Amino acid sequence: MENYEKTTVKDFKMDQAARWCPGCGGHAVLAAVQKALPETGIKKENIVFVSGIGCSSRFPYYINTYGFHGLHGRGAAIATGIKLANPGLSVWLATGDGDSMAIGGNHFIHLLRRNLDINILLFNNKIYGLTKGQFSPTTPKGSITKTSPNGTIASPFLPGELAMGAQGNFFARVVDNDLEMMQKVFIAAASHKGTSLVEILQNCVIFNDAVHAEITSKELRDDNTIFLEHGKPMLFGRNKEKGLIREDSRMKVVQIGQNGITRKDILIHNAIDREDTRHYMLVRMMLPEYPIAMGVIRSCEASTYEDTYYGQIQVSRDKSTIKNVDDLFMSGNIFKLENHNGD
Amino acid sequence: MKKRVKVIERDDVVVKFAGDSGDGIQLTGAQFSDTSAFIGNDLATFPDYPAEIRAPQGTVEGVSGFQVHIGHKEIQSPGDQADVLVAMNPAALKANMKWVKPGATIIVDISNFDSRHYKRAEYVEDPLGDGSLDDYNVVRAPITEMTRDVVKHKGLDLKTADKTRNQFVAGILFWLFNRDLKIGENFLRDRFRNKPKLIDANIDVLRAGYNYAETVEAIEATYRVKPAEKGAGYYRNMNGNTAIAWGLLAAAEKSRCKLYLGSYPITPASEILQELVKTKNIGTIAFQAEDEIAGVCSAIGASFAGCLGVTTTSGPGLSLKSEGIGLGVITELPLVVVDVQRGGPSTGLPTKTEQSDLLQALYGRHGESPCIVLASSTPANCFDFAYEAARLAIEHMTPVILLSDGYLANGSELWHIPKMSDLPEIKVPRVLDNDPSYKPYNRDPETLARYWAVPGQEGLRHQIGGLEKADVTGEISYDPFNHEIMTLIRREKIDKVVYYIPKQQVIGNPEGDLLVIGWGGTFGTLYTAVKEMQEEGHSISLAQFNYIDPLPYNVPDIFGRFKNIVVCELNLGQFASCLRSKLPQFHYLQFNKIQGLPFLISELKNKFREILGLPQN
């Protein structure tokens, strides 16, 4: 961020339009990213978008930055190599629920565990779009899809829960029809030092239309979602008349003014305390009992892999008498032969 | 009064150490090799060990071996049979008797030759008492017993005490070869520098072994092997895996590209990763990934960001990396893939050598997916070919697969230390910032390599990836004719590498009755067998291949000058079938071995004699 140079939305637009389906949530996400990037102050040449395979993984072709469209599930590994090679770059990973939760699950959890400073945009439409409608690891249990005519059998992954299990330090959730929310959260993700995971609840107009309708429709969204901000009370509803309290070991939805509940009783969101177990409860909240938690749920400081790695390099350089490859060749057990025949 | 023992001058000697895995056989072997190197002997080593870390003790399956061939003359192979065998138990004796020369010196640890050990080694009779060893010079040394005696006041537990036994053996060998004990002591000081208690104990045991050999009068003669006739300069004892690591480091420094290794531990390639994580002092990024796939993919990412991206593995890992290598092919980024081959398929023989990944390296990817394939052929030239792999990867913007094998990886030989300034230049096809003519798939007209613009550079933003790209512009393209053009260009780019590699060499006359063809790690034994037959007056030559794809341009010319061609490989004939498809005008005989072991010089010579219509020796 020291290379401050004012960029605009236009800097990140491509000449050609994105080739997602009309009405796909991808278009809004792209627009939000293009609006968010100038706010981060990062030099445009220092931004790299990496992806795996899937609809969302076409992202790097649609944004005017350095881009690398990789292999199915392997975007996290490619991004890791880029970031370790040049920690000065701002590295973004565009990925989907199939790409990161299924085929790339291993790379996904290890990226979080290592905590490289990479921003993950996880497009979660709970379906395989590019291969035309098979279930994904986030598809709700019992769903009928092309490959589950009798309903899916296994429990879906919750990306936030998985991220915390993998020692993740930053998790946020947004929905694709709320540009303002996305922009705000993407900027937060970019400024977080370490791996930041943003789960984007995304609509697939073709294969899973209205999958998130309960939280996207104007009538329902205020009651069905709660937007969390660090240091602010956990309130929701059209007039912020509802809130969350802790009862025994569970979260509970309450109405302000009912049963003697006042605003003072409402929990205050603490995103930065890594021991705050409410992060875990918040990502697990599901309709109809709870609203869906949105915004930055967890944002904890931790050392990054690349900083520690380059720190070790610096210490080794300072301590070692070997300064280059010639020195290395001549180190340890070597011996000299004179130019004569034996003896 | 010490008896003066006769000293025999020898041009070369083969020593084999054998015992349980865990007996310190590999350590003793390395110490003996380093000492030999230090006094200037030429050498070749061959460690041979079981896949289990601590295989069942005292059984023939659990025997770990280390063979070292030292010489005043040129040494290219570890030798078929030993002049000196050290057997720490009956199983070690049993496993190695067929690899011992008639009349050899056999040193046994008599402390372990009892009925319990005989039973474990499945001996029916006492091999020391049944007359089967009458023709050998058997030294019955109470190694375990005397070692325990030496270290009994050192405060070591029995297990640690017994681990110093190998130094008793080393002491005997130092006396047997008229070596200066100080060299062995220095080796121990270095090896155990973090465990001072062990330095003392090991040095005491080493000296005890030396004194024992001098006093016991059981050894009839000692050997002296004069320094080798090598060019002047600095040398070190070098194994194949370290040589690969250092070759990559040298190429990175020369090209001014940061070295990035993405790798996952696998036998017998892990030592390359282990070596490179030690070189943070010169800025290496060596990343132990979560799996083989992440290893190669992170290396491709690093190459995109301007590093020399490398991944190292063995056969099973190469299978897992094949999709990633294809990505390297279509994105046309520099990538070095090192495959240290082992016995396959599947987990196969993890610690044994084989050459059975050649066809996988050439063809084991989906789509038309050519890359450069090289093979190193001696432990020391693993350095040269790692450097060469990196040079070609960078200059031609392509993945390069370098085939080594378990034999080269663990084997060692003398390495003439080069100077960085003597190594060839590496031309990096970089682009200047804001070059208005830059397009991702614009190419160098000579090499057809595209240019390397890296993130962070101004005015060169672009997107690449696994989808087919339009020629020049690099936009996504599903155009059928463009795909054909791009496919042809990718192949032609590899074919053009032929103008940037040396001619194929022939060892011996450029024409004759028999041309022996080998590739990669079989060089030492093939060379020795061919040389010996040349000295016997036969019309035989050797062409050992390091460049597999593309083949050097003069190959058809070489093949046409011989009456017979035999392709010798440690597989079922993979290079032979490759040659048959590329150069079908020649007739190829084959000699193949799939035992997880290198060729023997004797079996090679028998085959060559048969082809030449000569009586068998």
mmCIF file with all atom_site columns, N, CA, C and O in Angstrom, chain A residues 71-92:
data_model
loop_
_atom_site.group_PDB
_atom_site.id
_atom_site.type_symbol
_atom_site.label_atom_id
_atom_site.label_alt_id
_atom_site.label_comp_id
_atom_site.label_asym_id
_atom_site.label_entity_id
_atom_site.label_seq_id
_atom_site.pdbx_PDB_ins_code
_atom_site.Cartn_x
_atom_site.Cartn_y
_atom_site.Cartn_z
_atom_site.occupancy
_atom_site.B_iso_or_equiv
_atom_site.pdbx_formal_charge
_atom_site.auth_seq_id
_atom_site.auth_comp_id
_atom_site.auth_asym_id
_atom_site.auth_atom_id
_atom_site.pdbx_PDB_model_num
ATOM 1  N N  . LEU A 1 71 ? -5.858 -24.498 -12.567 1.00 0.00 ? 71 LEU A N  1
ATOM 2  C CA . LEU A 1 71 ? -6.449 -25.834 -12.709 1.00 0.00 ? 71 LEU A CA 1
ATOM 3  C C  . LEU A 1 71 ? -7.548 -25.987 -11.657 1.00 0.00 ? 71 LEU A C  1
ATOM 4  O O  . LEU A 1 71 ? -7.551 -25.294 -10.644 1.00 0.00 ? 71 LEU A O  1
ATOM 5  N N  . HIS A 1 72 ? -8.414 -26.965 -11.888 1.00 0.00 ? 72 HIS A N  1
ATOM 6  C CA . HIS A 1 72 ? -9.545 -27.153 -10.984 1.00 0.00 ? 72 HIS A CA 1
ATOM 7  C C  . HIS A 1 72 ? -9.057 -27.451 -9.556  1.00 0.00 ? 72 HIS A C  1
ATOM 8  O O  . HIS A 1 72 ? -8.379 -28.455 -9.324  1.00 0.00 ? 72 HIS A O  1
ATOM 9  N N  . GLY A 1 73 ? -9.369 -26.560 -8.660  1.00 0.00 ? 73 GLY A N  1
ATOM 10 C CA . GLY A 1 73 ? -9.014 -26.741 -7.245  1.00 0.00 ? 73 GLY A CA 1
ATOM 11 C C  . GLY A 1 73 ? -7.644 -26.239 -6.866  1.00 0.00 ? 73 GLY A C  1
ATOM 12 O O  . GLY A 1 73 ? -7.324 -26.149 -5.686  1.00 0.00 ? 73 GLY A O  1
ATOM 13 N N  . ARG A 1 74 ? -6.818 -25.914 -7.857  1.00 0.00 ? 74 ARG A N  1
ATOM 14 C CA . ARG A 1 74 ? -5.403 -25.630 -7.556  1.00 0.00 ? 74 ARG A CA 1
ATOM 15 C C  . ARG A 1 74 ? -5.072 -24.146 -7.468  1.00 0.00 ? 74 ARG A C  1
ATOM 16 O O  . ARG A 1 74 ? -3.905 -23.781 -7.346  1.00 0.00 ? 74 ARG A O  1
ATOM 17 N N  . GLY A 1 75 ? -6.088 -23.314 -7.591  1.00 0.00 ? 75 GLY A N  1
ATOM 18 C CA . GLY A 1 75 ? -5.829 -21.874 -7.533  1.00 0.00 ? 75 GLY A CA 1
ATOM 19 C C  . GLY A 1 75 ? -5.091 -21.484 -6.262  1.00 0.00 ? 75 GLY A C  1
ATOM 20 O O  . GLY A 1 75 ? -4.165 -20.660 -6.294  1.00 0.00 ? 75 GLY A O  1
ATOM 21 N N  . ALA A 1 76 ? -5.478 -22.089 -5.148  1.00 0.00 ? 76 ALA A N  1
ATOM 22 C CA . ALA A 1 76 ? -4.838 -21.745 -3.859  1.00 0.00 ? 76 ALA A CA 1
ATOM 23 C C  . ALA A 1 76 ? -3.336 -22.052 -3.905  1.00 0.00 ? 76 ALA A C  1
ATOM 24 O O  . ALA A 1 76 ? -2.524 -21.286 -3.374  1.00 0.00 ? 76 ALA A O  1
ATOM 25 N N  . ALA A 1 77 ? -2.979 -23.161 -4.534  1.00 0.00 ? 77 ALA A N  1
ATOM 26 C CA . ALA A 1 77 ? -1.561 -23.534 -4.613  1.00 0.00 ? 77 ALA A CA 1
ATOM 27 C C  . ALA A 1 77 ? -0.801 -22.570 -5.529  1.00 0.00 ? 77 ALA A C  1
ATOM 28 O O  . ALA A 1 77 ? 0.325  -22.157 -5.227  1.00 0.00 ? 77 ALA A O  1
ATOM 29 N N  . ILE A 1 78 ? -1.439 -22.198 -6.642  1.00 0.00 ? 78 ILE A N  1
ATOM 30 C CA . ILE A 1 78 ? -0.794 -21.273 -7.578  1.00 0.00 ? 78 ILE A CA 1
ATOM 31 C C  . ILE A 1 78 ? -0.610 -19.911 -6.899  1.00 0.00 ? 78 ILE A C  1
ATOM 32 O O  . ILE A 1 78 ? 0.466  -19.301 -6.963  1.00 0.00 ? 78 ILE A O  1
ATOM 33 N N  . ALA A 1 79 ? -1.670 -19.467 -6.204  1.00 0.00 ? 79 ALA A N  1
ATOM 34 C CA . ALA A 1 79 ? -1.597 -18.183 -5.503  1.00 0.00 ? 79 ALA A CA 1
ATOM 35 C C  . ALA A 1 79 ? -0.498 -18.206 -4.442  1.00 0.00 ? 79 ALA A C  1
ATOM 36 O O  . ALA A 1 79 ? 0.217  -17.218 -4.244  1.00 0.00 ? 79 ALA A O  1
ATOM 37 N N  . THR A 1 80 ? -0.352 -19.344 -3.777  1.00 0.00 ? 80 THR A N  1
ATOM 38 C CA . THR A 1 80 ? 0.687  -19.492 -2.759  1.00 0.00 ? 80 THR A CA 1
ATOM 39 C C  . THR A 1 80 ? 2.073  -19.267 -3.359  1.00 0.00 ? 80 THR A C  1
ATOM 40 O O  . THR A 1 80 ? 2.910  -18.553 -2.793  1.00 0.00 ? 80 THR A O  1
ATOM 41 N N  . GLY A 1 81 ? 2.297  -19.886 -4.536  1.00 0.00 ? 81 GLY A N  1
ATOM 42 C CA . GLY A 1 81 ? 3.588  -19.722 -5.203  1.00 0.00 ? 81 GLY A CA 1
ATOM 43 C C  . GLY A 1 81 ? 3.845  -18.274 -5.590  1.00 0.00 ? 81 GLY A C  1
ATOM 44 O O  . GLY A 1 81 ? 4.955  -17.752 -5.434  1.00 0.00 ? 81 GLY A O  1
ATOM 45 N N  . ILE A 1 82 ? 2.805  -17.603 -6.079  1.00 0.00 ? 82 ILE A N  1
ATOM 46 C CA . ILE A 1 82 ? 2.957  -16.201 -6.499  1.00 0.00 ? 82 ILE A CA 1
ATOM 47 C C  . ILE A 1 82 ? 3.294  -15.321 -5.295  1.00 0.00 ? 82 ILE A C  1
ATOM 48 O O  . ILE A 1 82 ? 4.213  -14.507 -5.329  1.00 0.00 ? 82 ILE A O  1
ATOM 49 N N  . LYS A 1 83 ? 2.560  -15.542 -4.204  1.00 0.00 ? 83 LYS A N  1
ATOM 50 C CA . LYS A 1 83 ? 2.744  -14.690 -3.024  1.00 0.00 ? 83 LYS A CA 1
ATOM 51 C C  . LYS A 1 83 ? 4.114  -14.917 -2.385  1.00 0.00 ? 83 LYS A C  1
ATOM 52 O O  . LYS A 1 83 ? 4.784  -13.969 -1.966  1.00 0.00 ? 83 LYS A O  1
ATOM 53 N N  . LEU A 1 84 ? 4.532  -16.191 -2.328  1.00 0.00 ? 84 LEU A N  1
ATOM 54 C CA . LEU A 1 84 ? 5.847  -16.484 -1.747  1.00 0.00 ? 84 LEU A CA 1
ATOM 55 C C  . LEU A 1 84 ? 6.964  -15.948 -2.636  1.00 0.00 ? 84 LEU A C  1
ATOM 56 O O  . LEU A 1 84 ? 8.010  -15.505 -2.156  1.00 0.00 ? 84 LEU A O  1
ATOM 57 N N  . ALA A 1 85 ? 6.722  -16.000 -3.957  1.00 0.00 ? 85 ALA A N  1
ATOM 58 C CA . ALA A 1 85 ? 7.727  -15.494 -4.893  1.00 0.00 ? 85 ALA A CA 1
ATOM 59 C C  . ALA A 1 85 ? 7.886  -13.991 -4.744  1.00 0.00 ? 85 ALA A C  1
ATOM 60 O O  . ALA A 1 85 ? 8.997  -13.469 -4.786  1.00 0.00 ? 85 ALA A O  1
ATOM 61 N N  . ASN A 1 86 ? 6.776  -13.298 -4.572  1.00 0.00 ? 86 ASN A N  1
ATOM 62 C CA . ASN A 1 86 ? 6.821  -11.836 -4.471  1.00 0.00 ? 86 ASN A CA 1
ATOM 63 C C  . ASN A 1 86 ? 5.769  -11.347 -3.477  1.00 0.00 ? 86 ASN A C  1
ATOM 64 O O  . ASN A 1 86 ? 4.642  -11.042 -3.853  1.00 0.00 ? 86 ASN A O  1
ATOM 65 N N  . PRO A 1 87 ? 6.142  -11.262 -2.203  1.00 0.00 ? 87 PRO A N  1
ATOM 66 C CA . PRO A 1 87 ? 5.174  -10.865 -1.170  1.00 0.00 ? 87 PRO A CA 1
ATOM 67 C C  . PRO A 1 87 ? 4.642  -9.449  -1.356  1.00 0.00 ? 87 PRO A C  1
ATOM 68 O O  . PRO A 1 87 ? 3.651  -9.081  -0.734  1.00 0.00 ? 87 PRO A O  1
ATOM 69 N N  . GLY A 1 88 ? 5.273  -8.661  -2.224  1.00 0.00 ? 88 GLY A N  1
ATOM 70 C CA . GLY A 1 88 ? 4.812  -7.298  -2.463  1.00 0.00 ? 88 GLY A CA 1
ATOM 71 C C  . GLY A 1 88 ? 3.541  -7.237  -3.294  1.00 0.00 ? 88 GLY A C  1
ATOM 72 O O  . GLY A 1 88 ? 2.934  -6.179  -3.434  1.00 0.00 ? 88 GLY A O  1
ATOM 73 N N  . LEU A 1 89 ? 3.141  -8.359  -3.869  1.00 0.00 ? 89 LEU A N  1
ATOM 74 C CA . LEU A 1 89 ? 1.942  -8.367  -4.708  1.00 0.00 ? 89 LEU A CA 1
ATOM 75 C C  . LEU A 1 89 ? 0.686  -8.533  -3.856  1.00 0.00 ? 89 LEU A C  1
ATOM 76 O O  . LEU A 1 89 ? 0.717  -9.172  -2.808  1.00 0.00 ? 89 LEU A O  1
ATOM 77 N N  . SER A 1 90 ? -0.400 -7.945  -4.342  1.00 0.00 ? 90 SER A N  1
ATOM 78 C CA . SER A 1 90 ? -1.703 -8.154  -3.712  1.00 0.00 ? 90 SER A CA 1
ATOM 79 C C  . SER A 1 90 ? -2.370 -9.304  -4.466  1.00 0.00 ? 90 SER A C  1
ATOM 80 O O  . SER A 1 90 ? -2.738 -9.163  -5.632  1.00 0.00 ? 90 SER A O  1
ATOM 81 N N  . VAL A 1 91 ? -2.483 -10.440 -3.810  1.00 0.00 ? 91 VAL A N  1
ATOM 82 C CA . VAL A 1 91 ? -2.934 -11.644 -4.507  1.00 0.00 ? 91 VAL A CA 1
ATOM 83 C C  . VAL A 1 91 ? -4.362 -11.999 -4.100  1.00 0.00 ? 91 VAL A C  1
ATOM 84 O O  . VAL A 1 91 ? -4.686 -12.051 -2.912  1.00 0.00 ? 91 VAL A O  1
ATOM 85 N N  . TRP A 1 92 ? -5.210 -12.182 -5.098  1.00 0.00 ? 92 TRP A N  1
ATOM 86 C CA . TRP A 1 92 ? -6.624 -12.505 -4.898  1.00 0.00 ? 92 TRP A CA 1
ATOM 87 C C  . TRP A 1 92 ? -6.916 -13.851 -5.545  1.00 0.00 ? 92 TRP A C  1
ATOM 88 O O  . TRP A 1 92 ? -6.446 -14.135 -6.636  1.00 0.00 ? 92 TRP A O  1
#
